């Protein structure tokens, strides 16, 4: 845009009008250039808008299935890093297959370790819901394996069946209304202490923490603060009645499962 308000395309067209007495070839050339510049400006504007949209929603839908799958042995190893060896060595280990999670190793202590994917995040306000890079090693104690793990397995089944985020939410809601998921059980907790995990693009493996599960109606009893604060007990943003009828609290700890100290970038 020039000082008198004319675009470069308009200037070129005006120049073309001044060439009428000379020859039509020059005029046609200038008009083609002007139209080319106009098309280029439109393309650049569209590209800028697309980049802005991508930054707000970098994972708008599920990526190809292969991007979520792992080598079986590598997934078993990663799943065991969720908890100290004293727990994970004797735990059942599940891995993600094309239809959902399946048992890879039978355990004997009642714990179940697996690597969660991004679709276990909140349905609202989570730009990484379909992030194929996410790998969240978890190890559930027996009460959580009986009452919380079914949520993880069901979400994976719906995601791998090709459902959209909204369809998964509706399917989970319908399953809860049909009482297809067990009620919360006292003492349910899980370890998430893996140094090798990748929980989101913001903090990578974030910080080692324990997770505790209670019915939604009991959420206020912990006095938990939102994620991102320095409170000793944090309120997770997924599940929590939207729609799953369980609340998850996070309690950061100082060491990873291998015993090394955590960085101070916790939560």
C-alpha positions as MATLAB code, in Angstrom:
seq = 'XXXXXXXXXXXXXXXXXXXXXXXXXXXXXXXXXXXXXXXXXXXXXXXXXXXXXXXXXXXXXXXXXXXXXXXXXXXXXXXXXXXXXXXXXXXXXXXXXXXXXXXXXXXXXXXXXXXXXXXXXXXXXXXXXXXXXXXXXXXXXXXXXXXXXXXXXXXXXXXXXXXXXXXXXXXXXXXXXXXXXXXXXXXXXXXXXXXXXXXXXXXXXXXXXXXXXXXXXXXXXXXXXXXXXXXXXXXXXXXXXXXXXXXXXXXXXXXXXXXXXXXXXXX';
ca = [
       0.000    0.000    0.000;
       1.418    3.422   -1.011;
       0.889    6.764    0.733;
      -2.040    7.754   -1.511;
      -3.815    4.488   -0.701;
      -3.089    2.697   -3.971;
      -2.005   -0.948   -3.989;
       0.882   -2.005   -6.171;
      -1.613   -3.814   -8.357;
      -3.589   -0.578   -8.887;
      -0.407    1.317   -9.759;
       0.481   -1.252  -12.352;
      -2.997   -1.144  -13.827;
      -2.829    2.670  -14.011;
       0.507    2.357  -15.777;
      -1.083   -0.052  -18.176;
      -3.749    2.526  -19.081;
      -1.011    5.018  -19.907;
       0.470    2.609  -22.382;
      -2.660    2.344  -24.548;
      -1.126    4.531  -27.244;
       1.974    2.423  -27.445;
       1.012   -1.215  -27.908;
      -1.300   -3.810  -26.431;
       1.490   -6.274  -25.753;
       3.024   -4.070  -23.037;
      -0.389   -3.413  -21.535;
      -1.243   -7.106  -21.381;
       2.123   -7.848  -19.782;
       1.577   -5.280  -17.044;
      -1.943   -6.564  -16.387;
      -0.665  -10.116  -16.044;
       1.988   -8.952  -13.571;
      -0.635   -7.038  -11.580;
      -2.921  -10.047  -11.415;
       0.023  -12.206  -10.399;
       0.887   -9.868   -7.554;
      -2.725   -9.845   -6.418;
      -2.857  -13.645   -6.405;
       0.417  -13.789   -4.511;
      -0.924  -11.422   -1.851;
      -4.005  -13.618   -1.412;
      -1.861  -16.737   -1.117;
       0.436  -15.156    1.481;
      -2.552  -14.014    3.520;
      -4.071  -17.496    3.442;
      -0.751  -19.033    4.476;
      -0.438  -16.682    7.454;
      -3.974  -17.522    8.550;
      -3.296  -21.253    8.223;
      -0.134  -20.966   10.329;
      -2.044  -19.101   13.028;
      -4.713  -21.809   13.093;
      -2.103  -24.588   13.199;
      -0.388  -22.992   16.201;
      -3.683  -23.052   18.121;
      -4.619  -26.586   17.081;
      -1.493  -28.422   15.883;
      -3.168  -31.858   16.093;
      -6.720  -31.366   14.771;
      -7.415  -35.066   14.229;
      -5.937  -38.492   14.733;
      -2.660  -39.159   12.925;
      -2.065  -42.430   11.030;
      -2.256  -45.355   13.449;
       1.383  -46.335   12.930;
       2.509  -43.097   14.593;
       0.892  -44.163   17.877;
       2.240  -47.709   17.904;
       5.607  -48.813   19.287;
       7.911  -51.770   19.035;
       6.455  -54.322   21.468;
       9.615  -54.884   23.523;
      10.368  -51.161   23.641;
       6.851  -50.475   24.908;
       7.162  -53.124   27.630;
      10.435  -51.571   28.779;
       8.996  -48.052   28.743;
       5.865  -49.131   30.628;
       7.978  -50.576   33.450;
       9.743  -47.227   33.943;
       6.487  -45.805   35.336;
       7.192  -47.227   38.798;
      10.197  -48.331   40.851;
      11.503  -51.796   39.897;
      10.226  -53.148   43.219;
       6.730  -52.541   41.843;
       7.022  -52.792   38.076;
       9.152  -55.942   37.866;
       6.224  -58.084   39.017;
       3.455  -56.045   37.377;
       1.300  -57.032   34.451;
       2.329  -55.065   31.348;
      -0.043  -54.082   28.562;
       0.910  -52.734   25.119;
      -1.143  -50.917   22.500;
      -2.182  -52.972   19.492;
      -4.257  -52.066   16.457;
      -7.521  -52.850   18.255;
      -6.590  -51.603   21.716;
      -4.446  -52.601   24.672;
      -3.485  -56.227   25.138;
      -1.567  -58.079   27.834;
       2.081  -58.578   26.912;
       3.381  -59.823   30.277;
       1.372  -61.486   33.030;
       2.268  -60.130   36.467;
       1.775  -61.400   39.993;
       1.454  -58.362   42.283;
      -1.830  -56.916   40.982;
      -0.249  -53.797   39.474;
      -0.715  -53.025   35.768;
       1.777  -50.911   33.809;
       1.178  -49.487   30.342;
       2.054  -46.489   28.182;
      -0.857  -44.103   27.759;
      -1.410  -42.062   24.601;
      -2.581  -38.468   24.272;
      -6.295  -39.232   23.873;
      -6.586  -39.702   27.640;
      -6.372  -35.927   28.053;
      -9.325  -33.591   28.655;
     -11.882  -33.232   25.891;
     -11.920  -29.446   26.257;
      -8.938  -27.104   25.994;
      -6.321  -29.726   25.161;
      -4.490  -28.955   21.873;
      -2.494  -32.171   22.228;
      -5.416  -34.623   22.377;
      -4.201  -36.333   19.179;
      -0.470  -35.696   19.605;
       1.179  -38.892   18.295;
       4.411  -38.139   20.169;
       2.821  -38.518   23.588;
       3.940  -41.502   25.649;
       2.793  -41.584   29.279;
       4.034  -44.611   31.246;
       1.630  -45.390   34.118;
       1.537  -48.165   36.688;
      -1.808  -48.709   38.445;
      -2.156  -50.367   41.828;
      -4.782  -53.145   42.187;
      -7.760  -50.870   43.098;
      -6.927  -48.486   40.227;
      -6.366  -51.397   37.843;
      -9.892  -52.547   38.613;
     -11.651  -49.180   38.470;
      -9.568  -46.578   36.587;
      -7.727  -48.676   34.023;
     -11.042  -49.625   32.313;
     -11.426  -45.933   31.389;
      -8.017  -45.954   29.686;
      -8.776  -49.172   27.834;
     -12.182  -47.946   26.675;
     -10.900  -44.611   25.385;
      -8.190  -46.419   23.422;
     -10.758  -48.759   21.886;
     -12.896  -45.865   20.682;
      -9.881  -43.915   19.370;
      -8.535  -46.883   17.424;
     -12.006  -47.495   15.998;
     -11.630  -44.140   14.228;
     -13.926  -42.029   16.393;
     -13.442  -38.266   16.557;
     -12.774  -36.507   19.866;
     -16.445  -35.588   20.240;
     -17.528  -39.121   19.331;
     -15.206  -40.574   21.985;
     -16.690  -38.231   24.571;
     -20.227  -39.241   23.612;
     -19.300  -42.927   23.616;
     -17.751  -42.613   27.075;
     -20.811  -40.760   28.330;
     -23.108  -43.453   26.972;
     -21.003  -46.218   28.538;
     -21.165  -44.482   31.911;
     -24.925  -44.055   31.659;
     -25.208  -47.790   30.907;
     -22.987  -48.481   33.949;
     -20.390  -50.261   31.836;
     -17.551  -48.830   33.936;
     -16.940  -49.823   37.566;
     -17.371  -47.329   40.383;
     -14.335  -45.779   42.042;
     -12.675  -47.930   44.654;
     -10.964  -46.614   47.805;
      -7.184  -46.588   47.690;
      -6.874  -46.283   43.916;
      -3.552  -44.740   42.882;
      -0.896  -44.936   40.175;
       2.769  -44.200   39.653;
       3.939  -41.885   36.867;
       7.654  -41.631   37.542;
       9.161  -42.334   34.139;
      12.136  -40.256   33.115;
      11.650  -41.446   29.537;
       8.008  -40.432   29.132;
       6.679  -37.613   26.965;
       3.458  -36.165   28.344;
       2.977  -33.070   26.179;
       4.765  -30.498   24.026;
       4.855  -27.959   26.838;
       6.897  -29.815   29.460;
       8.043  -33.029   27.798;
       8.279  -35.636   30.536;
       7.138  -32.971   33.041;
       7.838  -34.195   36.575;
       7.544  -37.472   38.476;
       4.282  -37.732   40.379;
       1.804  -40.022   42.049;
      -1.854  -40.052   41.085;
      -4.773  -40.661   43.429;
      -8.369  -41.286   42.363;
     -11.587  -40.460   44.211;
     -15.242  -40.119   43.213;
     -16.081  -36.687   41.790;
     -18.275  -35.912   44.794;
     -15.212  -36.158   47.062;
     -12.951  -33.888   45.000;
     -13.214  -30.932   47.399;
     -11.855  -32.936   50.330;
      -8.252  -32.682   49.107;
      -8.084  -28.909   48.740;
      -6.223  -29.392   45.467;
      -5.093  -26.484   43.289;
      -5.132  -26.319   39.478;
      -2.251  -27.613   37.399;
       0.504  -25.061   36.930;
       0.567  -23.950   40.558;
       3.073  -24.884   43.256;
       0.500  -26.549   45.472;
       1.519  -29.935   46.909;
      -1.665  -31.521   45.540;
      -2.810  -30.718   42.005;
      -6.146  -31.272   40.306;
      -5.833  -33.043   36.953;
      -7.926  -31.588   34.149;
      -9.104  -34.841   32.608;
     -11.862  -37.195   33.788;
     -13.305  -35.228   36.761;
     -16.902  -35.753   35.693;
     -16.347  -34.705   32.084;
     -17.682  -37.300   31.557;
     -15.820  -39.948   33.602;
     -17.071  -40.004   37.232;
     -13.641  -39.932   38.855;
     -11.303  -37.154   39.982;
      -7.543  -37.488   39.648;
      -5.130  -35.717   41.991;
      -1.423  -35.361   41.249;
       1.227  -35.274   43.959;
       4.700  -34.353   42.607;
       7.643  -36.252   44.081;
      11.368  -35.602   44.064;
      12.750  -38.630   42.236;
      12.227  -40.549   39.021;
      11.631  -44.291   39.121;
      15.354  -44.949   38.639;
      16.149  -43.013   41.820;
      17.688  -39.965   40.152;
      16.537  -36.530   41.372;
      13.865  -34.684   39.417;
      14.588  -31.365   37.757;
      13.008  -28.270   39.231;
      10.726  -27.795   36.206;
       8.082  -29.849   37.993;
       4.453  -29.272   36.940;
];
